[in-house]
PDB file of C-alpha atoms in Angstrom:
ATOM      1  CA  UNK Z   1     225.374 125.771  37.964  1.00 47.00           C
ATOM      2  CA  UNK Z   2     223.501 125.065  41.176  1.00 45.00           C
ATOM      3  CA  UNK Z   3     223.338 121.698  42.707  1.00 46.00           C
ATOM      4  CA  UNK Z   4     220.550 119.894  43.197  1.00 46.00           C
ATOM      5  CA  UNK Z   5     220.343 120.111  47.089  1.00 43.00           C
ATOM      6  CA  UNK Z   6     220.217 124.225  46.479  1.00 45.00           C
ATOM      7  CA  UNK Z   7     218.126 123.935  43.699  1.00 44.00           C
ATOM      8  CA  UNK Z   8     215.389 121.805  46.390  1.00 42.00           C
ATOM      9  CA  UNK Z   9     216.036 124.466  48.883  1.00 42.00           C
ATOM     10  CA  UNK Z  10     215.273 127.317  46.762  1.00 43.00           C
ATOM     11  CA  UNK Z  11     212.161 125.597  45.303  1.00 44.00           C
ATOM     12  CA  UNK Z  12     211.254 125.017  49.063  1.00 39.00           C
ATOM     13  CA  UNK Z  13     211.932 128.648  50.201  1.00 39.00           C
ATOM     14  CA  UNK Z  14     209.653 129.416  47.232  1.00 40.00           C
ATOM     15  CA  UNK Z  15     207.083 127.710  48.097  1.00 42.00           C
ATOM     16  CA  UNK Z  16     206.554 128.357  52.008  1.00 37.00           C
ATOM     17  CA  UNK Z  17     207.596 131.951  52.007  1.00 39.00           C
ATOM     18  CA  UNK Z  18     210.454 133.356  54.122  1.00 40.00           C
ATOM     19  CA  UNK Z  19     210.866 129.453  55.340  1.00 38.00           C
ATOM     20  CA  UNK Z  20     213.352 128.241  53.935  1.00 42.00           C
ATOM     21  CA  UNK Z  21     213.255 125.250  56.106  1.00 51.00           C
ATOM     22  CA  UNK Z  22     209.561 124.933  54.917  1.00 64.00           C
ATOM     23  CA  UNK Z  23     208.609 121.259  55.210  1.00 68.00           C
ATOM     24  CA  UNK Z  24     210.616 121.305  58.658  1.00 74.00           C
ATOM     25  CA  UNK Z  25     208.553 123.939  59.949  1.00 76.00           C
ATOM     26  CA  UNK Z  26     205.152 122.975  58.328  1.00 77.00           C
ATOM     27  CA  UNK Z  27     205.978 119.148  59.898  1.00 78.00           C
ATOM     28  CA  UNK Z  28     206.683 120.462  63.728  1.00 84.00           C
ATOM     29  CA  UNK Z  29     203.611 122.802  63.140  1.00 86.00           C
ATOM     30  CA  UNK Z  30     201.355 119.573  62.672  1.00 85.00           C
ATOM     31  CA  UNK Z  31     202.873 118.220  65.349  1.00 87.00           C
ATOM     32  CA  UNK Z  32     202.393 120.625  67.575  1.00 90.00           C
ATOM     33  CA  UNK Z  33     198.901 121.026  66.575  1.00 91.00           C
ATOM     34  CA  UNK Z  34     198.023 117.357  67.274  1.00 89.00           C
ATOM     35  CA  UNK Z  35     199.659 117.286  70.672  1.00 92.00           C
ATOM     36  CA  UNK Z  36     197.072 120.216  71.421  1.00 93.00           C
ATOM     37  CA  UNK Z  37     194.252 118.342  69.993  1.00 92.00           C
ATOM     38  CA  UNK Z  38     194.881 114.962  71.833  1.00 93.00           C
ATOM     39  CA  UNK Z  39     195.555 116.879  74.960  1.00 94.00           C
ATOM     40  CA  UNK Z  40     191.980 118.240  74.798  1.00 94.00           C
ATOM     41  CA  UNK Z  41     190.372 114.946  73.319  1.00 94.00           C
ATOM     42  CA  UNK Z  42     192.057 113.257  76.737  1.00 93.00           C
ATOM     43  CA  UNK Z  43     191.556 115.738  78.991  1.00 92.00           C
ATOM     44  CA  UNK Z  44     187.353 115.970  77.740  1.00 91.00           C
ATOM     45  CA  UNK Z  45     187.495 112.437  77.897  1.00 91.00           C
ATOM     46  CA  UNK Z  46     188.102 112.097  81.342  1.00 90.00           C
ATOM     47  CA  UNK Z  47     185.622 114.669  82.539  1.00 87.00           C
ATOM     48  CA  UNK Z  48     182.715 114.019  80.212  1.00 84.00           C
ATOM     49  CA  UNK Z  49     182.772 110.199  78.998  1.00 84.00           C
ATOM     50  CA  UNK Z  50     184.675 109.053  82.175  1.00 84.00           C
ATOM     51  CA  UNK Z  51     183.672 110.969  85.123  1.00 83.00           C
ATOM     52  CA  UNK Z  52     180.643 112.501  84.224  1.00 80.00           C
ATOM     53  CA  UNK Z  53     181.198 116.056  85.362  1.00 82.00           C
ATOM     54  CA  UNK Z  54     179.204 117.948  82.679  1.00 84.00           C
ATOM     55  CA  UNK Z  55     175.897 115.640  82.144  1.00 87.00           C
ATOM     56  CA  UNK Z  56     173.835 118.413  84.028  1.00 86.00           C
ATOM     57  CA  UNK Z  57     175.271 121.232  82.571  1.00 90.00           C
ATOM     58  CA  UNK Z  58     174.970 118.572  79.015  1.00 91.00           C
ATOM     59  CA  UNK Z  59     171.464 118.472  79.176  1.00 89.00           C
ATOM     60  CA  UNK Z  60     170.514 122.278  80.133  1.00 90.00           C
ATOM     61  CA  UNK Z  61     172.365 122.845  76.346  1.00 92.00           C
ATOM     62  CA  UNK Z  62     170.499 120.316  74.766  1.00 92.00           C
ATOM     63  CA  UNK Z  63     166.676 121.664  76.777  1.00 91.00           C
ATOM     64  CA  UNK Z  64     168.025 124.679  75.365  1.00 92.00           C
ATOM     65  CA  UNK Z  65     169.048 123.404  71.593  1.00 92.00           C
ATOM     66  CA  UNK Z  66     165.167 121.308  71.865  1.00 92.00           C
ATOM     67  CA  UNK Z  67     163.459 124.847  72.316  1.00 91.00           C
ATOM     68  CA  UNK Z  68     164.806 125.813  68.808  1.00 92.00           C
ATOM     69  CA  UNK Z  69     162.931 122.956  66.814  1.00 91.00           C
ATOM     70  CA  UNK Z  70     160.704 123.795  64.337  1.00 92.00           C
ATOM     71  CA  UNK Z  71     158.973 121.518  60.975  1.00 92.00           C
ATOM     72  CA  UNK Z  72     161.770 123.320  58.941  1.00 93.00           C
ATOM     73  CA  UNK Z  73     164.888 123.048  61.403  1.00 92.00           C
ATOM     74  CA  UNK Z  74     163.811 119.003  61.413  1.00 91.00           C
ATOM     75  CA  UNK Z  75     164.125 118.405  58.107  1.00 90.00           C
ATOM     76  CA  UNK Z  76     167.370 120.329  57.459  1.00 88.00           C
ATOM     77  CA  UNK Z  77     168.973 118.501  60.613  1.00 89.00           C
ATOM     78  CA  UNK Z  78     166.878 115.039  59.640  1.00 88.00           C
ATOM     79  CA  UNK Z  79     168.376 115.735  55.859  1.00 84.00           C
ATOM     80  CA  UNK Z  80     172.249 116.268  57.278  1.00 79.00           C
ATOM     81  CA  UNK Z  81     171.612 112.974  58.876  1.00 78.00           C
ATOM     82  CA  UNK Z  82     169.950 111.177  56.197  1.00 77.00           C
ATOM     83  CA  UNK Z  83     172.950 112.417  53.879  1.00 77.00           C
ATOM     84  CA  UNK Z  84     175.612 111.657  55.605  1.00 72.00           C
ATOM     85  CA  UNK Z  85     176.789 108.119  54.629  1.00 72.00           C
ATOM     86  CA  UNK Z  86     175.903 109.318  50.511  1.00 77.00           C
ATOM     87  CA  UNK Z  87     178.281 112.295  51.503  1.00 75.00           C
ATOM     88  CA  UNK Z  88     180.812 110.659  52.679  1.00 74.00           C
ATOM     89  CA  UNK Z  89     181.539 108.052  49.773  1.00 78.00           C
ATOM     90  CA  UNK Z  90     181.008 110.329  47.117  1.00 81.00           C
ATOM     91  CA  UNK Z  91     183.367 112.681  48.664  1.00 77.00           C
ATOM     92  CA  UNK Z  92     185.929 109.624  48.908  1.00 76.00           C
ATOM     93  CA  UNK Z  93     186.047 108.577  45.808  1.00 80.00           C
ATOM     94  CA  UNK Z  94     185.710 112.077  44.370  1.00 80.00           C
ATOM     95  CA  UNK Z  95     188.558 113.064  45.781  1.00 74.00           C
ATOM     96  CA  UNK Z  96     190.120 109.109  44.745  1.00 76.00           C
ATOM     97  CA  UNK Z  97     189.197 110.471  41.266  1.00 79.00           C
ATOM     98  CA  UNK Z  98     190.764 113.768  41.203  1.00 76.00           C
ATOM     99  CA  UNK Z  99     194.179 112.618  42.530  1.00 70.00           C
ATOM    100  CA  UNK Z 100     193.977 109.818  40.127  1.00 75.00           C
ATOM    101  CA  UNK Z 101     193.176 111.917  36.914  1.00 76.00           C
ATOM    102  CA  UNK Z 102     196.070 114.031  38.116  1.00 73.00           C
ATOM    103  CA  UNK Z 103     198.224 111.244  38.794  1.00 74.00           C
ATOM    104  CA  UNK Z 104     198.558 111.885  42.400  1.00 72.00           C
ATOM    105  CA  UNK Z 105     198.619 107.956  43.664  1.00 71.00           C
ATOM    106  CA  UNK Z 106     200.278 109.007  46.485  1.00 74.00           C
ATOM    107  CA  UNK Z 107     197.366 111.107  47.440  1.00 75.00           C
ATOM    108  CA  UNK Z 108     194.490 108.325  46.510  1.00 77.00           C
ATOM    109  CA  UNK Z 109     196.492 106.586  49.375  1.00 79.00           C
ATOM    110  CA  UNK Z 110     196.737 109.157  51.827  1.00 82.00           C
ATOM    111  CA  UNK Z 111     192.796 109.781  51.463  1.00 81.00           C
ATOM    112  CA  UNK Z 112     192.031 106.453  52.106  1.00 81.00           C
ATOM    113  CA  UNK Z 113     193.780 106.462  55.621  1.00 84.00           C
ATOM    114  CA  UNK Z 114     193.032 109.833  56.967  1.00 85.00           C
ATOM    115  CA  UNK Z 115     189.105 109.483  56.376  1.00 84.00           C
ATOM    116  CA  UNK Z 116     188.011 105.808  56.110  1.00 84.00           C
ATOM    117  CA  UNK Z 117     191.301 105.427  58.495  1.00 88.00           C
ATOM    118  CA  UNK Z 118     189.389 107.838  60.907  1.00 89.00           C
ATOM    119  CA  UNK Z 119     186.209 106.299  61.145  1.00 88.00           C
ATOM    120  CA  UNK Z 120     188.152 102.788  62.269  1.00 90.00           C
ATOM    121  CA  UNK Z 121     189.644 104.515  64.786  1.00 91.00           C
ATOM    122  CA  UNK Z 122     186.378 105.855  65.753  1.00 92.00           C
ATOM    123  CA  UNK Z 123     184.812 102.980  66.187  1.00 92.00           C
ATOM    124  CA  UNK Z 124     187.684 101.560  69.115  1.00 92.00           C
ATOM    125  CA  UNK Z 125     187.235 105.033  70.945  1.00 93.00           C
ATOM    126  CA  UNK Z 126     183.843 104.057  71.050  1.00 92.00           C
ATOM    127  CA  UNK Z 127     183.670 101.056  72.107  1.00 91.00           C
ATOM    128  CA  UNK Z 128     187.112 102.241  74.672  1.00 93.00           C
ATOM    129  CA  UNK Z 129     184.491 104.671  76.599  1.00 91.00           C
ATOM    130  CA  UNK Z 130     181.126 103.308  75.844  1.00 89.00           C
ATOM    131  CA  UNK Z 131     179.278 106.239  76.733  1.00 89.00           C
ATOM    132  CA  UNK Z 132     175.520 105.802  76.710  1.00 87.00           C
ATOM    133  CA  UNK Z 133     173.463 107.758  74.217  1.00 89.00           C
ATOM    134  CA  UNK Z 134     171.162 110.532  75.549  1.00 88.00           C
ATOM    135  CA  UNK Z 135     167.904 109.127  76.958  1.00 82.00           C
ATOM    136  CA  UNK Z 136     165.482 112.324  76.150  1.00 79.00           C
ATOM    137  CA  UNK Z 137     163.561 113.794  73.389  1.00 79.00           C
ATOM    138  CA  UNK Z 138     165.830 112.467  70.446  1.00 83.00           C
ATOM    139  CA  UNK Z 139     164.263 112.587  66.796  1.00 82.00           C
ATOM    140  CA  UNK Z 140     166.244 109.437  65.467  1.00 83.00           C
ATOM    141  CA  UNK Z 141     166.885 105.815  66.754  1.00 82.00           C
ATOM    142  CA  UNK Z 142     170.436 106.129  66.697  1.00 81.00           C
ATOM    143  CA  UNK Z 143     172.702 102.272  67.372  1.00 84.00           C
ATOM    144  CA  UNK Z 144     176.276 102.259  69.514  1.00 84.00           C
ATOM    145  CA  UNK Z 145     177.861 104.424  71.677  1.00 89.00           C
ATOM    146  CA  UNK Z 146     177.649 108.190  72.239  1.00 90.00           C
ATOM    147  CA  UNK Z 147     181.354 108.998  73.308  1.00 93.00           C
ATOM    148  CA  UNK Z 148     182.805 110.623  70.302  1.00 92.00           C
ATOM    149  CA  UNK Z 149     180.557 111.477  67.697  1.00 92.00           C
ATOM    150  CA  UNK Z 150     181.938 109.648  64.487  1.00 90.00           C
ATOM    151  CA  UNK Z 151     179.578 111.967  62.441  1.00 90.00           C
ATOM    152  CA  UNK Z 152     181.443 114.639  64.099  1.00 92.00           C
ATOM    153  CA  UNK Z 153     184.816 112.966  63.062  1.00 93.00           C
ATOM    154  CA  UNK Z 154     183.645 112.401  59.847  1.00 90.00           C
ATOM    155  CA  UNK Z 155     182.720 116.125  58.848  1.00 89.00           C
ATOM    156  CA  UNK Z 156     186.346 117.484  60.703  1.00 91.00           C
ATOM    157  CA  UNK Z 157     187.963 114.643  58.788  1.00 91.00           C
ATOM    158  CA  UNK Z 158     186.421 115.630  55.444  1.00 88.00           C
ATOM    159  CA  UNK Z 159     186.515 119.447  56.524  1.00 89.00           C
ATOM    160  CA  UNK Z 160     190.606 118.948  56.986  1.00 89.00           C
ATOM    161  CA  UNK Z 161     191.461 117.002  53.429  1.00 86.00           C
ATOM    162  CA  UNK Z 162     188.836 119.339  51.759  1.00 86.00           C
ATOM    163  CA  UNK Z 163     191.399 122.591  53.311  1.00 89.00           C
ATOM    164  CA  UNK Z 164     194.352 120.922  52.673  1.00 86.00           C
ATOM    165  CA  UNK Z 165     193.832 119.533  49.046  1.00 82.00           C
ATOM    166  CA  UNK Z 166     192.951 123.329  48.719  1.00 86.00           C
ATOM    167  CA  UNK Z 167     196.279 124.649  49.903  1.00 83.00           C
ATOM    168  CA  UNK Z 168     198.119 122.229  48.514  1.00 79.00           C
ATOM    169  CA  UNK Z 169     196.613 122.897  45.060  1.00 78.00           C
ATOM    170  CA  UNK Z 170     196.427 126.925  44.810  1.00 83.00           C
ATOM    171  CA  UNK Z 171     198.485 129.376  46.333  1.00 86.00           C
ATOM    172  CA  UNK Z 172     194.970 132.000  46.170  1.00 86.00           C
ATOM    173  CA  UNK Z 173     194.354 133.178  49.631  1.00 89.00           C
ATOM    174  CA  UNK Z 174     190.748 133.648  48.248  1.00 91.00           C
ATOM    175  CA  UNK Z 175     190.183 129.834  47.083  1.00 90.00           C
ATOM    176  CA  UNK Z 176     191.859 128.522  50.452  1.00 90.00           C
ATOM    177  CA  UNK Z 177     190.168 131.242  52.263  1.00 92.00           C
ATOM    178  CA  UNK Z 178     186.833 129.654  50.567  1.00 93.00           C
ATOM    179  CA  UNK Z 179     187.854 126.347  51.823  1.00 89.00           C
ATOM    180  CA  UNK Z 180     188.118 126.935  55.219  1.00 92.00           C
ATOM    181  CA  UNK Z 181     184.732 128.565  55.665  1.00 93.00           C
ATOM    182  CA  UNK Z 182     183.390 125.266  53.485  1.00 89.00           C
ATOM    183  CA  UNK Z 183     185.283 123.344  55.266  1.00 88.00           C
ATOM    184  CA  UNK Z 184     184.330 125.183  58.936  1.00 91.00           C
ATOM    185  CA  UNK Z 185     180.986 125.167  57.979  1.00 88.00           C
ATOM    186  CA  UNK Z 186     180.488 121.618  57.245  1.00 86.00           C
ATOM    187  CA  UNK Z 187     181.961 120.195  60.510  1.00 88.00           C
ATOM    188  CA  UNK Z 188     180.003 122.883  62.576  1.00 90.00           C
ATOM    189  CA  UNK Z 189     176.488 121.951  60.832  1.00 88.00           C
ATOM    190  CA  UNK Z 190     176.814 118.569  61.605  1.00 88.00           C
ATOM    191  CA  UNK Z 191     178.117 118.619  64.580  1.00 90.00           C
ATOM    192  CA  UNK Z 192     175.104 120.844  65.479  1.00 92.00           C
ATOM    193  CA  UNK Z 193     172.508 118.615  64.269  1.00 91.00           C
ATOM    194  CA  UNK Z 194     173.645 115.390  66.010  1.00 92.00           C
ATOM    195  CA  UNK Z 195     172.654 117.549  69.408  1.00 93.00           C
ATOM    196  CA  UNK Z 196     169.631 119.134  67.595  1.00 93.00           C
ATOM    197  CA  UNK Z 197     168.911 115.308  66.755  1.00 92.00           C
ATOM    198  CA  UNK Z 198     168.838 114.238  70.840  1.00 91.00           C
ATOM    199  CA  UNK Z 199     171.097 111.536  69.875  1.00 91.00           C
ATOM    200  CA  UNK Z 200     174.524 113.206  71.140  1.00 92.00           C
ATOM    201  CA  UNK Z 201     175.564 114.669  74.280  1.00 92.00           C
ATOM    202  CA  UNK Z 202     177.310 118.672  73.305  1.00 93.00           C
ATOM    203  CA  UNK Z 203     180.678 117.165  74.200  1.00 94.00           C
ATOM    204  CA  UNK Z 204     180.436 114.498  72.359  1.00 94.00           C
ATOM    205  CA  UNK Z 205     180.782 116.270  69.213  1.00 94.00           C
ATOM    206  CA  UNK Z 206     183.283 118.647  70.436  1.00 95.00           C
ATOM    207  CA  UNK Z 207     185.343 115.289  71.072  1.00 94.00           C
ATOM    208  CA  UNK Z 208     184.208 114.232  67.941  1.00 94.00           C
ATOM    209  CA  UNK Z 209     186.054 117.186  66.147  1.00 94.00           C
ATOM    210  CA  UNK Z 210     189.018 117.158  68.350  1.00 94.00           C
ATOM    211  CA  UNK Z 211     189.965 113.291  67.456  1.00 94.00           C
ATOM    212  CA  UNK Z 212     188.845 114.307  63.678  1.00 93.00           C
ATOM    213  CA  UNK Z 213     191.613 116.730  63.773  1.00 92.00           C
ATOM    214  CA  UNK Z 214     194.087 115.116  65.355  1.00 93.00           C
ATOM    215  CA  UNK Z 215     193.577 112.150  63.627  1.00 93.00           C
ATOM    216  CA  UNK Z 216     194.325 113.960  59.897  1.00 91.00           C
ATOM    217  CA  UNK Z 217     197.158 116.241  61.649  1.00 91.00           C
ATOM    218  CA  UNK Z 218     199.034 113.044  62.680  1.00 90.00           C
ATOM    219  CA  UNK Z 219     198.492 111.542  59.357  1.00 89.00           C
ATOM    220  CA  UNK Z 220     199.628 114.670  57.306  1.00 87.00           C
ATOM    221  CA  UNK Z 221     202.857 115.325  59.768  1.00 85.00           C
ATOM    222  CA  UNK Z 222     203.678 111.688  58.746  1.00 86.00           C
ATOM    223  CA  UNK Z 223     202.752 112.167  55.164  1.00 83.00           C
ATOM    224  CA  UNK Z 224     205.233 115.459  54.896  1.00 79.00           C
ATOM    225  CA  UNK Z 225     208.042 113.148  57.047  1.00 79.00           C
ATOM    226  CA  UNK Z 226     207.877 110.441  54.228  1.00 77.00           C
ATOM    227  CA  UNK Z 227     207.568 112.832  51.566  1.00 71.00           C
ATOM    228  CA  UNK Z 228     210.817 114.756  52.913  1.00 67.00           C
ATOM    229  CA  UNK Z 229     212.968 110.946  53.430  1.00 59.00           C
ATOM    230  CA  UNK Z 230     211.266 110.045  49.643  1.00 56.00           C
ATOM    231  CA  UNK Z 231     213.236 113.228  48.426  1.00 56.00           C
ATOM    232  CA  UNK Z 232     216.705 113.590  50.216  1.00 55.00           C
TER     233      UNK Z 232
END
């Protein structure tokens, strides 16, 4: 009969593949990958919010973004905008809804601090760099600080649970495949439009979905370290 510690490493080895350290390795893979995204958040930080080094080459993009407005581009970028906060709490408590039909309180809790948990953060970043917003040709009256983009946040924020609660709920490389281009494609869109918009600098929401993702790659590295204490 096989005791319960090799019965929880086989189950593990099952479930990541040839690891059977799988939670050990998933965990220092998160970690790793959220040193690389701070490191870049920083580093952009300093040159763009801080020092200014890119606001000519900043604007060029955006001259450049401007000459691609048309009546139908507007109102697909106006209705991304316009969306946004109606996205955002239905996906919430969608996903509050799921996890709770399943019985996965755990996860209801976890939601709640990677995205709502995100945008809080978000909001002392900005006020940390207070970055003025861009002072040409924007579509929108847009209030606060530039330096990151929390709509930016908010779609790599959404785009991460939305790939993870994928992966961690199939093992179909076509569904998670799915997920990641939904998930890709959602963070990329809006991203886009907020320069489209006038009302972000470029690097503002490529900081934007830098902190998103190292904000929900800290929280899930320190969701699998509890989860691996809860069990030994």
């Amino acid at each position: 009969m096989q005791s319960p510690v090799a019965t929880t490493r086989h189950h593990a080895a099952s479930r990541f593949g040839e690891f059977p350290q799988g939670p050990a390795f998933q965990r220092v893979a998160l970690v790793l990958a959220a040193i690389l995204s701070v490191i870049a958040f920083c580093w952009l930080a300093q040159e763009a919010a801080i020092e200014g080094e890119y606001i000519a080459m900043e604007a060029q993009w955006m001259a450049t973004v401007f000459t691609w407005r048309s009546p139908l581009m507007d109102q697909i970028m106006l209705g991304y905008t316009r969306t946004h906060d109606l996205f955002m709490v239905a996906f919430i408590l969608g996903f509050m809804g799921l996890h709770a039909y399943q019985r996965h309180w755990p996860q209801v809790k976890w939601i709640v601090a990677v995205v709502p948990g995100g945008m809080l953060a978000n909001l002392g970043l900005k006020a940390f760099f207070h970055r003025a917003r861009p002072e040409f040709d924007s579509m929108i009256h847009a209030h606060g600080y530039s330096f990151p983009s929390g709509h930016a946040i908010a779609a790599a924020l959404v785009a991460g649970w939305l790939i993870y609660a994928t992966c961690l709920s199939t093992r179909s490389l076509v569904w998670r495949s799915a997920s990641v281009a939904l998930g890709l494609s959602i963070a990329v869109s809006v991203a886009f439009s907020r320069v489209y918009l006038g009302v972000h600098y470029p690097m503002d929401v490529i900081a934007g979905a830098l902190a998103g993702a190292a904000w929900i790659l800290i929280c899930l590295a320190l969701k699998s370290l509890l989860d691996s204490d809860a069990t030994e």
